[in-house]
mmCIF file of C-alpha atoms in Angstrom:
data_model
loop_
_atom_site.group_PDB
_atom_site.id
_atom_site.type_symbol
_atom_site.label_atom_id
_atom_site.label_comp_id
_atom_site.label_asym_id
_atom_site.label_seq_id
_atom_site.Cartn_x
_atom_site.Cartn_y
_atom_site.Cartn_z
ATOM 1 C CA MET B 1 -87.692 -195.331 64.352
ATOM 2 C CA THR B 2 -88.686 -198.406 66.369
ATOM 3 C CA ARG B 3 -86.217 -199.297 69.082
ATOM 4 C CA THR B 4 -85.307 -202.946 69.592
ATOM 5 C CA ALA B 5 -84.757 -204.569 72.975
ATOM 6 C CA LEU B 6 -83.375 -207.931 74.036
ATOM 7 C CA VAL B 7 -84.729 -209.002 77.427
ATOM 8 C CA VAL B 8 -82.840 -211.884 78.979
ATOM 9 C CA GLY B 9 -84.819 -214.008 81.419
ATOM 10 C CA THR B 10 -88.347 -213.453 80.129
ATOM 11 C CA SER B 11 -89.645 -216.576 81.865
ATOM 12 C CA GLY B 12 -88.935 -214.916 85.227
ATOM 13 C CA ILE B 13 -90.612 -212.220 87.307
ATOM 14 C CA VAL B 14 -88.394 -209.323 86.239
ATOM 15 C CA GLY B 15 -87.886 -210.309 82.620
ATOM 16 C CA SER B 16 -91.576 -210.832 81.876
ATOM 17 C CA ALA B 17 -92.515 -207.505 83.507
ATOM 18 C CA THR B 18 -89.748 -205.695 81.621
ATOM 19 C CA ALA B 19 -90.784 -207.183 78.299
ATOM 20 C CA ALA B 20 -94.393 -206.154 78.932
ATOM 21 C CA GLN B 21 -93.333 -202.589 79.750
ATOM 22 C CA LEU B 22 -91.197 -202.329 76.624
ATOM 23 C CA VAL B 23 -94.003 -203.639 74.419
ATOM 24 C CA ALA B 24 -96.371 -201.066 75.946
ATOM 25 C CA ASP B 25 -93.801 -198.354 75.212
ATOM 26 C CA GLY B 26 -93.601 -199.332 71.548
ATOM 27 C CA TRP B 27 -90.315 -201.248 71.461
ATOM 28 C CA ALA B 28 -89.713 -204.304 69.300
ATOM 29 C CA VAL B 29 -88.903 -206.928 71.925
ATOM 30 C CA HIS B 30 -86.968 -210.187 71.772
ATOM 31 C CA GLY B 31 -87.247 -212.348 74.877
ATOM 32 C CA LEU B 32 -84.468 -214.822 75.642
ATOM 33 C CA ALA B 33 -84.824 -217.806 77.962
ATOM 34 C CA ARG B 34 -83.846 -221.444 77.922
ATOM 35 C CA ARG B 35 -87.532 -222.269 77.451
ATOM 36 C CA PRO B 36 -89.288 -219.060 76.390
ATOM 37 C CA LEU B 37 -92.938 -218.654 77.300
ATOM 38 C CA ALA B 38 -95.469 -217.091 74.965
ATOM 39 C CA GLN B 39 -95.902 -213.373 75.725
ATOM 40 C CA ASP B 40 -97.844 -210.820 73.716
ATOM 41 C CA GLY B 41 -95.609 -208.722 71.475
ATOM 42 C CA VAL B 42 -92.425 -210.628 72.355
ATOM 43 C CA THR B 43 -90.378 -212.606 69.835
ATOM 44 C CA PRO B 44 -88.984 -215.663 71.657
ATOM 45 C CA VAL B 45 -85.294 -216.553 71.558
ATOM 46 C CA ALA B 46 -84.350 -219.950 72.994
ATOM 47 C CA ALA B 47 -80.778 -220.158 74.285
ATOM 48 C CA ASP B 48 -78.744 -221.556 77.151
ATOM 49 C CA LEU B 49 -76.322 -218.788 78.103
ATOM 50 C CA GLN B 50 -73.832 -221.343 79.428
ATOM 51 C CA ASP B 51 -73.384 -222.477 75.816
ATOM 52 C CA ALA B 52 -71.346 -219.757 74.101
ATOM 53 C CA ALA B 53 -71.680 -221.119 70.573
ATOM 54 C CA GLY B 54 -75.368 -221.855 70.962
ATOM 55 C CA THR B 55 -76.010 -218.388 72.347
ATOM 56 C CA ALA B 56 -74.198 -216.752 69.446
ATOM 57 C CA ALA B 57 -76.189 -218.804 66.954
ATOM 58 C CA ALA B 58 -79.518 -217.981 68.637
ATOM 59 C CA LEU B 59 -78.714 -214.252 68.581
ATOM 60 C CA ALA B 60 -77.427 -214.125 65.011
ATOM 61 C CA GLY B 61 -80.498 -212.311 63.703
ATOM 62 C CA VAL B 62 -81.132 -210.118 66.751
ATOM 63 C CA LYS B 63 -79.952 -206.500 66.582
ATOM 64 C CA PRO B 64 -80.868 -204.830 69.885
ATOM 65 C CA ASP B 65 -80.402 -201.204 70.811
ATOM 66 C CA ALA B 66 -80.714 -202.132 74.491
ATOM 67 C CA VAL B 67 -80.122 -205.340 76.435
ATOM 68 C CA PHE B 68 -81.804 -206.049 79.784
ATOM 69 C CA ILE B 69 -80.207 -208.841 81.843
ATOM 70 C CA ALA B 70 -82.596 -210.296 84.411
ATOM 71 C CA THR B 71 -81.402 -213.846 84.888
ATOM 72 C CA TRP B 72 -78.925 -215.909 86.870
ATOM 73 C CA SER B 73 -78.275 -219.554 87.629
ATOM 74 C CA ARG B 74 -77.923 -220.732 91.219
ATOM 75 C CA GLN B 75 -75.021 -223.111 91.888
ATOM 76 C CA ALA B 76 -73.900 -225.132 94.905
ATOM 77 C CA THR B 77 -71.142 -222.736 95.981
ATOM 78 C CA GLU B 78 -70.362 -219.061 95.504
ATOM 79 C CA ALA B 79 -67.254 -219.981 93.540
ATOM 80 C CA GLU B 80 -69.474 -221.846 91.089
ATOM 81 C CA ASN B 81 -72.013 -218.992 91.104
ATOM 82 C CA ILE B 82 -69.220 -216.659 90.044
ATOM 83 C CA ARG B 83 -67.855 -218.943 87.345
ATOM 84 C CA VAL B 84 -71.220 -219.804 85.794
ATOM 85 C CA ASN B 85 -72.967 -216.440 86.029
ATOM 86 C CA ALA B 86 -69.982 -214.443 84.813
ATOM 87 C CA ALA B 87 -69.728 -216.764 81.814
ATOM 88 C CA MET B 88 -73.432 -216.333 81.073
ATOM 89 C CA VAL B 89 -73.109 -212.547 80.918
ATOM 90 C CA ARG B 90 -69.908 -212.807 78.867
ATOM 91 C CA ASN B 91 -71.479 -215.246 76.383
ATOM 92 C CA LEU B 92 -74.537 -213.021 76.028
ATOM 93 C CA LEU B 93 -72.597 -209.842 75.346
ATOM 94 C CA ASP B 94 -70.264 -211.651 72.963
ATOM 95 C CA GLY B 95 -73.365 -212.947 71.187
ATOM 96 C CA VAL B 96 -74.859 -209.496 70.528
ATOM 97 C CA ARG B 97 -71.518 -207.883 69.661
ATOM 98 C CA PRO B 98 -71.534 -208.722 65.917
ATOM 99 C CA ALA B 99 -74.765 -206.765 65.393
ATOM 100 C CA GLY B 100 -72.956 -203.586 66.423
ATOM 101 C CA ARG B 101 -76.174 -201.925 67.609
ATOM 102 C CA VAL B 102 -76.111 -202.092 71.401
ATOM 103 C CA ARG B 103 -76.050 -198.682 73.034
ATOM 104 C CA HIS B 104 -77.145 -199.640 76.575
ATOM 105 C CA VAL B 105 -76.964 -202.738 78.788
ATOM 106 C CA ALA B 106 -78.980 -202.863 82.022
ATOM 107 C CA LEU B 107 -78.054 -205.501 84.598
ATOM 108 C CA VAL B 108 -80.396 -206.488 87.436
ATOM 109 C CA THR B 109 -78.648 -207.658 90.613
ATOM 110 C CA GLY B 110 -79.992 -206.911 94.106
ATOM 111 C CA LEU B 111 -79.308 -206.119 97.725
ATOM 112 C CA LYS B 112 -76.878 -208.995 98.117
ATOM 113 C CA HIS B 113 -74.518 -206.341 96.778
ATOM 114 C CA TYR B 114 -74.676 -204.919 100.311
ATOM 115 C CA LEU B 115 -75.623 -208.030 102.316
ATOM 116 C CA GLY B 116 -73.270 -210.580 100.794
ATOM 117 C CA PRO B 117 -73.924 -213.817 98.880
ATOM 118 C CA PHE B 118 -75.921 -216.758 100.195
ATOM 119 C CA GLU B 119 -72.860 -218.347 101.837
ATOM 120 C CA ALA B 120 -72.164 -215.193 103.892
ATOM 121 C CA TYR B 121 -75.596 -213.558 103.842
ATOM 122 C CA GLY B 122 -76.044 -210.779 106.407
ATOM 123 C CA LYS B 123 -72.796 -211.631 108.182
ATOM 124 C CA GLY B 124 -69.627 -209.706 108.946
ATOM 125 C CA ALA B 125 -69.245 -205.944 108.582
ATOM 126 C CA LEU B 126 -72.209 -204.630 106.601
ATOM 127 C CA PRO B 127 -72.917 -201.099 105.346
ATOM 128 C CA GLN B 128 -75.134 -198.854 107.426
ATOM 129 C CA THR B 129 -78.788 -198.624 106.419
ATOM 130 C CA PRO B 130 -80.389 -197.208 104.428
ATOM 131 C CA PHE B 131 -78.168 -198.723 101.755
ATOM 132 C CA ARG B 132 -76.828 -196.163 99.284
ATOM 133 C CA GLU B 133 -75.219 -196.801 95.928
ATOM 134 C CA GLU B 134 -71.943 -195.127 96.852
ATOM 135 C CA GLN B 135 -71.372 -197.787 99.505
ATOM 136 C CA GLY B 136 -68.750 -199.984 97.883
ATOM 137 C CA ARG B 137 -68.379 -203.702 97.446
ATOM 138 C CA LEU B 138 -67.982 -205.968 100.454
ATOM 139 C CA ASP B 139 -64.635 -207.692 100.922
ATOM 140 C CA VAL B 140 -66.118 -211.046 99.924
ATOM 141 C CA GLU B 141 -66.521 -212.998 96.695
ATOM 142 C CA ASN B 142 -69.931 -212.295 95.159
ATOM 143 C CA PHE B 143 -71.323 -213.326 91.782
ATOM 144 C CA TYR B 144 -73.090 -209.962 91.458
ATOM 145 C CA TYR B 145 -69.675 -208.311 91.323
ATOM 146 C CA ALA B 146 -68.518 -210.807 88.704
ATOM 147 C CA GLN B 147 -71.583 -210.077 86.559
ATOM 148 C CA GLU B 148 -70.923 -206.341 86.855
ATOM 149 C CA ASP B 149 -67.295 -206.788 85.855
ATOM 150 C CA GLU B 150 -68.307 -208.616 82.681
ATOM 151 C CA VAL B 151 -70.669 -205.769 81.745
ATOM 152 C CA PHE B 152 -68.015 -203.137 82.524
ATOM 153 C CA ALA B 153 -65.404 -204.939 80.420
ATOM 154 C CA ALA B 154 -67.731 -205.331 77.437
ATOM 155 C CA ALA B 155 -68.844 -201.689 77.715
ATOM 156 C CA ALA B 156 -65.232 -200.501 77.648
ATOM 157 C CA ARG B 157 -64.566 -202.723 74.629
ATOM 158 C CA ASP B 158 -67.719 -202.005 72.617
ATOM 159 C CA GLY B 159 -68.612 -198.474 73.678
ATOM 160 C CA PHE B 160 -72.119 -198.925 75.067
ATOM 161 C CA GLY B 161 -73.497 -197.398 78.264
ATOM 162 C CA TRP B 162 -74.541 -199.505 81.231
ATOM 163 C CA SER B 163 -76.700 -199.380 84.324
ATOM 164 C CA VAL B 164 -76.896 -201.684 87.349
ATOM 165 C CA HIS B 165 -80.211 -202.041 89.173
ATOM 166 C CA ARG B 166 -80.390 -203.268 92.787
ATOM 167 C CA PRO B 167 -83.968 -204.096 93.784
ATOM 168 C CA HIS B 168 -85.054 -205.331 97.190
ATOM 169 C CA THR B 169 -87.298 -208.420 97.354
ATOM 170 C CA ILE B 170 -89.379 -208.435 94.158
ATOM 171 C CA ILE B 171 -93.166 -208.789 93.974
ATOM 172 C CA GLY B 172 -94.418 -210.196 90.691
ATOM 173 C CA ARG B 173 -95.813 -213.156 88.815
ATOM 174 C CA ALA B 174 -93.829 -216.133 87.565
ATOM 175 C CA VAL B 175 -94.236 -219.888 87.769
ATOM 176 C CA GLY B 176 -91.159 -221.969 88.521
ATOM 177 C CA ASN B 177 -89.186 -218.972 89.803
ATOM 178 C CA ALA B 178 -86.575 -219.559 92.503
ATOM 179 C CA MET B 179 -87.198 -216.271 94.339
ATOM 180 C CA ASN B 180 -90.884 -215.539 94.643
ATOM 181 C CA MET B 181 -92.072 -214.181 98.005
ATOM 182 C CA GLY B 182 -95.445 -212.876 96.837
ATOM 183 C CA THR B 183 -96.658 -216.170 95.385
ATOM 184 C CA THR B 184 -95.102 -218.106 98.277
ATOM 185 C CA LEU B 185 -97.090 -216.068 100.811
ATOM 186 C CA ALA B 186 -100.269 -216.454 98.729
ATOM 187 C CA VAL B 187 -99.827 -220.237 98.695
ATOM 188 C CA TYR B 188 -98.988 -220.295 102.420
ATOM 189 C CA ALA B 189 -102.135 -218.276 103.240
ATOM 190 C CA THR B 190 -104.227 -220.606 101.092
ATOM 191 C CA LEU B 191 -102.825 -223.643 102.895
ATOM 192 C CA CYS B 192 -103.413 -222.055 106.304
ATOM 193 C CA ARG B 193 -107.038 -221.386 105.392
ATOM 194 C CA GLU B 194 -107.457 -224.909 104.029
ATOM 195 C CA VAL B 195 -106.159 -226.831 107.051
ATOM 196 C CA GLY B 196 -106.850 -224.331 109.828
ATOM 197 C CA ARG B 197 -103.184 -223.619 110.457
ATOM 198 C CA PRO B 198 -102.332 -220.326 112.189
ATOM 199 C CA PHE B 199 -101.171 -217.689 109.705
ATOM 200 C CA ARG B 200 -97.962 -216.978 111.545
ATOM 201 C CA PHE B 201 -95.119 -214.698 110.519
ATOM 202 C CA PRO B 202 -92.209 -217.109 109.926
ATOM 203 C CA GLY B 203 -89.311 -214.687 110.309
ATOM 204 C CA SER B 204 -87.256 -212.798 112.861
ATOM 205 C CA ALA B 205 -88.180 -210.159 115.408
ATOM 206 C CA ALA B 206 -85.831 -207.772 113.597
ATOM 207 C CA GLN B 207 -87.925 -208.064 110.431
ATOM 208 C CA TRP B 208 -91.239 -208.042 112.298
ATOM 209 C CA ASN B 209 -90.425 -204.825 114.146
ATOM 210 C CA GLY B 210 -87.972 -203.070 111.825
ATOM 211 C CA LEU B 211 -88.536 -200.934 108.778
ATOM 212 C CA THR B 212 -88.169 -202.485 105.344
ATOM 213 C CA ASP B 213 -89.122 -201.935 101.708
ATOM 214 C CA MET B 214 -89.752 -204.034 98.593
ATOM 215 C CA THR B 215 -89.782 -203.730 94.791
ATOM 216 C CA ASP B 216 -92.749 -204.321 92.512
ATOM 217 C CA ALA B 217 -91.562 -205.919 89.259
ATOM 218 C CA ARG B 218 -93.463 -203.274 87.309
ATOM 219 C CA GLN B 219 -91.665 -200.495 89.183
ATOM 220 C CA LEU B 220 -88.349 -202.146 88.385
ATOM 221 C CA ALA B 221 -89.353 -202.511 84.722
ATOM 222 C CA ARG B 222 -90.151 -198.810 84.471
ATOM 223 C CA HIS B 223 -86.813 -198.001 86.095
ATOM 224 C CA LEU B 224 -84.935 -200.237 83.665
ATOM 225 C CA VAL B 225 -86.510 -198.540 80.658
ATOM 226 C CA TRP B 226 -85.959 -195.092 82.191
ATOM 227 C CA THR B 227 -82.203 -195.606 82.329
ATOM 228 C CA THR B 228 -82.038 -196.274 78.596
ATOM 229 C CA GLU B 229 -83.749 -192.933 77.935
ATOM 230 C CA THR B 230 -81.923 -190.765 80.502
ATOM 231 C CA PRO B 231 -78.397 -189.665 79.561
ATOM 232 C CA ALA B 232 -77.532 -188.826 83.182
ATOM 233 C CA ALA B 233 -78.273 -192.430 84.148
ATOM 234 C CA ARG B 234 -75.576 -193.789 81.850
ATOM 235 C CA ASP B 235 -72.838 -195.766 83.602
ATOM 236 C CA GLN B 236 -74.568 -195.628 86.982
ATOM 237 C CA ALA B 237 -75.702 -198.111 89.626
ATOM 238 C CA PHE B 238 -79.100 -197.602 91.265
ATOM 239 C CA ASN B 239 -81.166 -198.946 94.103
ATOM 240 C CA VAL B 240 -84.781 -199.390 93.039
ATOM 241 C CA VAL B 241 -87.671 -199.902 95.456
ATOM 242 C CA ASN B 242 -91.344 -198.957 95.594
ATOM 243 C CA GLY B 243 -90.830 -195.738 97.520
ATOM 244 C CA ASP B 244 -92.667 -196.619 100.739
ATOM 245 C CA VAL B 245 -91.407 -198.257 103.922
ATOM 246 C CA PHE B 246 -93.350 -200.526 106.260
ATOM 247 C CA ARG B 247 -93.037 -202.948 109.156
ATOM 248 C CA TRP B 248 -94.042 -206.582 108.741
ATOM 249 C CA SER B 249 -96.037 -206.243 111.964
ATOM 250 C CA TRP B 250 -98.388 -204.081 109.867
ATOM 251 C CA MET B 251 -98.091 -205.774 106.464
ATOM 252 C CA TRP B 252 -98.762 -209.267 107.844
ATOM 253 C CA GLY B 253 -102.218 -208.196 108.987
ATOM 254 C CA ARG B 254 -102.927 -206.610 105.607
ATOM 255 C CA ILE B 255 -102.055 -209.843 103.795
ATOM 256 C CA ALA B 256 -104.030 -211.951 106.276
ATOM 257 C CA ALA B 257 -107.130 -209.804 105.776
ATOM 258 C CA TRP B 258 -106.949 -210.174 101.995
ATOM 259 C CA PHE B 259 -107.221 -213.947 102.413
ATOM 260 C CA GLY B 260 -109.918 -213.724 105.103
ATOM 261 C CA LEU B 261 -107.548 -214.828 107.865
ATOM 262 C CA GLU B 262 -106.700 -213.590 111.325
ATOM 263 C CA PRO B 263 -102.947 -213.146 111.748
ATOM 264 C CA ALA B 264 -101.525 -215.290 114.532
ATOM 265 C CA PRO B 265 -99.727 -213.450 117.358
ATOM 266 C CA PHE B 266 -95.971 -213.226 116.865
ATOM 267 C CA ASP B 267 -94.002 -214.552 119.843
ATOM 268 C CA GLY B 268 -90.555 -213.509 118.602
ATOM 269 C CA SER B 269 -89.371 -216.955 117.529
ATOM 270 C CA VAL B 270 -88.458 -217.951 113.977
ATOM 271 C CA LYS B 271 -90.578 -220.717 112.429
ATOM 272 C CA PRO B 272 -89.379 -221.040 108.828
ATOM 273 C CA LEU B 273 -91.805 -221.680 106.009
ATOM 274 C CA GLU B 274 -89.488 -224.389 104.723
ATOM 275 C CA GLU B 275 -90.337 -226.384 107.871
ATOM 276 C CA GLN B 276 -93.993 -225.368 108.026
ATOM 277 C CA MET B 277 -94.626 -226.286 104.397
ATOM 278 C CA ALA B 278 -92.382 -229.363 104.215
ATOM 279 C CA ASP B 279 -95.300 -231.810 104.012
ATOM 280 C CA ASP B 280 -97.765 -229.652 102.095
ATOM 281 C CA ALA B 281 -97.218 -230.934 98.543
ATOM 282 C CA GLY B 282 -100.054 -233.431 98.824
ATOM 283 C CA VAL B 283 -102.402 -230.930 100.430
ATOM 284 C CA TRP B 284 -101.731 -228.450 97.639
ATOM 285 C CA ARG B 285 -102.288 -231.111 94.988
ATOM 286 C CA GLY B 286 -105.675 -231.834 96.526
ATOM 287 C CA ILE B 287 -106.606 -228.147 96.525
ATOM 288 C CA ALA B 288 -105.480 -227.815 92.919
ATOM 289 C CA GLU B 289 -107.525 -230.787 91.777
ATOM 290 C CA ARG B 290 -110.651 -229.693 93.649
ATOM 291 C CA GLU B 291 -110.429 -226.052 92.498
ATOM 292 C CA GLU B 292 -109.155 -226.895 88.989
ATOM 293 C CA LEU B 293 -106.025 -224.795 89.416
ATOM 294 C CA ALA B 294 -103.417 -224.423 86.685
ATOM 295 C CA GLU B 295 -100.472 -225.678 88.759
ATOM 296 C CA ALA B 296 -100.637 -228.630 91.140
ATOM 297 C CA ASP B 297 -96.884 -228.788 91.822
ATOM 298 C CA LEU B 298 -96.254 -226.794 94.995
ATOM 299 C CA SER B 299 -92.534 -226.530 94.261
ATOM 300 C CA ARG B 300 -93.233 -224.543 91.067
ATOM 301 C CA LEU B 301 -95.219 -221.900 92.944
ATOM 302 C CA ALA B 302 -93.604 -221.521 96.352
ATOM 303 C CA SER B 303 -89.952 -220.871 97.237
ATOM 304 C CA PRO B 304 -90.002 -221.099 101.047
ATOM 305 C CA TRP B 305 -86.209 -221.127 101.390
ATOM 306 C CA HIS B 306 -85.871 -217.706 99.750
ATOM 307 C CA THR B 307 -88.766 -216.160 101.656
ATOM 308 C CA ASP B 308 -87.207 -217.509 104.860
ATOM 309 C CA ALA B 309 -83.887 -215.884 103.944
ATOM 310 C CA ASP B 310 -85.572 -212.502 103.534
ATOM 311 C CA LEU B 311 -87.936 -212.655 106.492
ATOM 312 C CA GLY B 312 -85.387 -214.249 108.802
ATOM 313 C CA ARG B 313 -82.701 -211.604 108.497
ATOM 314 C CA PRO B 314 -81.413 -210.435 111.890
ATOM 315 C CA ILE B 315 -80.867 -206.859 110.712
ATOM 316 C CA GLU B 316 -82.937 -204.003 109.338
ATOM 317 C CA VAL B 317 -82.815 -203.804 105.551
ATOM 318 C CA VAL B 318 -84.004 -200.598 103.930
ATOM 319 C CA THR B 319 -82.686 -198.753 100.885
ATOM 320 C CA ASP B 320 -82.278 -195.189 99.692
ATOM 321 C CA MET B 321 -83.507 -194.133 96.240
ATOM 322 C CA GLY B 322 -82.352 -190.528 96.332
ATOM 323 C CA LYS B 323 -80.002 -190.980 93.396
ATOM 324 C CA SER B 324 -82.838 -191.880 91.008
ATOM 325 C CA ARG B 325 -85.102 -189.169 92.425
ATOM 326 C CA ARG B 326 -82.491 -186.498 91.800
ATOM 327 C CA LEU B 327 -82.241 -187.611 88.173
ATOM 328 C CA GLY B 328 -86.004 -187.508 87.653
ATOM 329 C CA PHE B 329 -87.353 -191.015 88.295
ATOM 330 C CA LEU B 330 -90.340 -190.246 90.530
ATOM 331 C CA ASP B 331 -92.535 -193.351 90.149
ATOM 332 C CA TYR B 332 -94.096 -194.710 93.347
ATOM 333 C CA GLN B 333 -95.826 -198.001 94.122
ATOM 334 C CA PRO B 334 -97.490 -198.757 97.507
ATOM 335 C CA THR B 335 -96.243 -202.191 98.548
ATOM 336 C CA ASP B 336 -99.543 -203.446 99.963
ATOM 337 C CA ASP B 337 -101.204 -202.606 96.648
ATOM 338 C CA ALA B 338 -98.414 -204.505 94.868
ATOM 339 C CA PHE B 339 -99.179 -207.615 96.947
ATOM 340 C CA PHE B 340 -102.924 -207.270 96.397
ATOM 341 C CA GLY B 341 -102.478 -206.779 92.669
ATOM 342 C CA LEU B 342 -100.377 -209.922 92.476
ATOM 343 C CA PHE B 343 -102.904 -211.924 94.502
ATOM 344 C CA ARG B 344 -105.711 -210.840 92.173
ATOM 345 C CA GLN B 345 -103.632 -211.851 89.150
ATOM 346 C CA LEU B 346 -102.793 -215.239 90.674
ATOM 347 C CA ARG B 347 -106.487 -215.834 91.274
ATOM 348 C CA ALA B 348 -107.423 -214.731 87.745
ATOM 349 C CA ASP B 349 -104.782 -217.073 86.336
ATOM 350 C CA ARG B 350 -106.135 -219.965 88.418
ATOM 351 C CA LEU B 351 -102.890 -220.327 90.340
ATOM 352 C CA ILE B 352 -104.613 -219.855 93.701
ATOM 353 C CA PRO B 353 -108.325 -220.453 94.471
#
C-alpha cells in the first residue's frame, strides 16, 4: 500500500530535500508552502499556517500517514517567534486531524535547542560539547521548545508517534531561504573572484581553530524518513549531522580551491560577511546579467547575517550522533563533498557562473 506524506516547507532547503527523498522511496507526497514550487512527484498544497481556517481548508483532502515539519517564520522578538511558530504547528496538526490517518510527525528544529535563540545565542550557561540529546532545555524562552510542546500535546491527544530532529548548519539548495550558508559562501567566493577581493574567513578564531560539523539536507531527509520506519525511534529526539568533523582552517582552503581562489590568511579578527557584502547587490546584478544567471537579486541567494551567526560563534559547536547509530542509522556524508555537490548544482541551475 502506498504511504502518503505531507511535507511542510517544501520551498525550503530541508522540505525540498525531504520531498525528493520520499518520492524516490515510493511515497505519495503532498508539499505545503505559502507559495509552493513545482517539484517532480509532489502535489502542491498552498497554505499560510498562521491562518487556521485557511490551513484546514487547504488540507481537507490530504490524508497523510506521516507529517514532516520543516518550516518556521522569523519574528522581531523571541516572544513573537514563540507565539507565531507555536500557532503554525498547532494549526497544521489541527488541520490534518480530521483525516485520522497520521501515525508519525517529524519536527525539524536545530542546535539552538542547546545554544539558545537568536536573542541569547551562545550566551549564558551552555551544555558541554559534543551536544547530546539527553541534555535538557536551557532555562530560556525558545520557540523550538514551543514547537515541540505543540507536537507533544497533539501526539498525546491523537495517538501518533513523534520525532524531533536537531541538525547543525544545513547544506542544500533553495532560493529565497533565510538560512543558507552553502549558497552564501558560493556567492561570496564568486564576488571575491570577480572584484579581486581576498577570500577571507569572516568568523571567529574559535570557529577557525575548533572542531565543528554540519548537516547535508539529503542526510537529514534520509534521517527523517528513517524515523517513520523505525519503531525504536518513536517519541525520540535526535541530533543529525553528516558524521565527520572538521576545522574551518581546513575547509576554507577546500572551498577556495573549488572556486580557483587562494584563501586569504586569517589574522584572528572577525570581519562579518554582512559588512563585506553590504554594497554587493549591484555587482551581483552585473554578474547575473553578463552570465545570464537565473537570479539577479543577491538577497534571494545569500543570507550573510545567518552565516555570520554560525561562523562568528565564540565557542566550539560539535554534536554527538550516537543515539541514532545505536538504533541503526549509519548513513555518512563527507561535508566537503556536500559543499562541492551543492556548488555543482548551483552552477547547473545557473545560480552561480
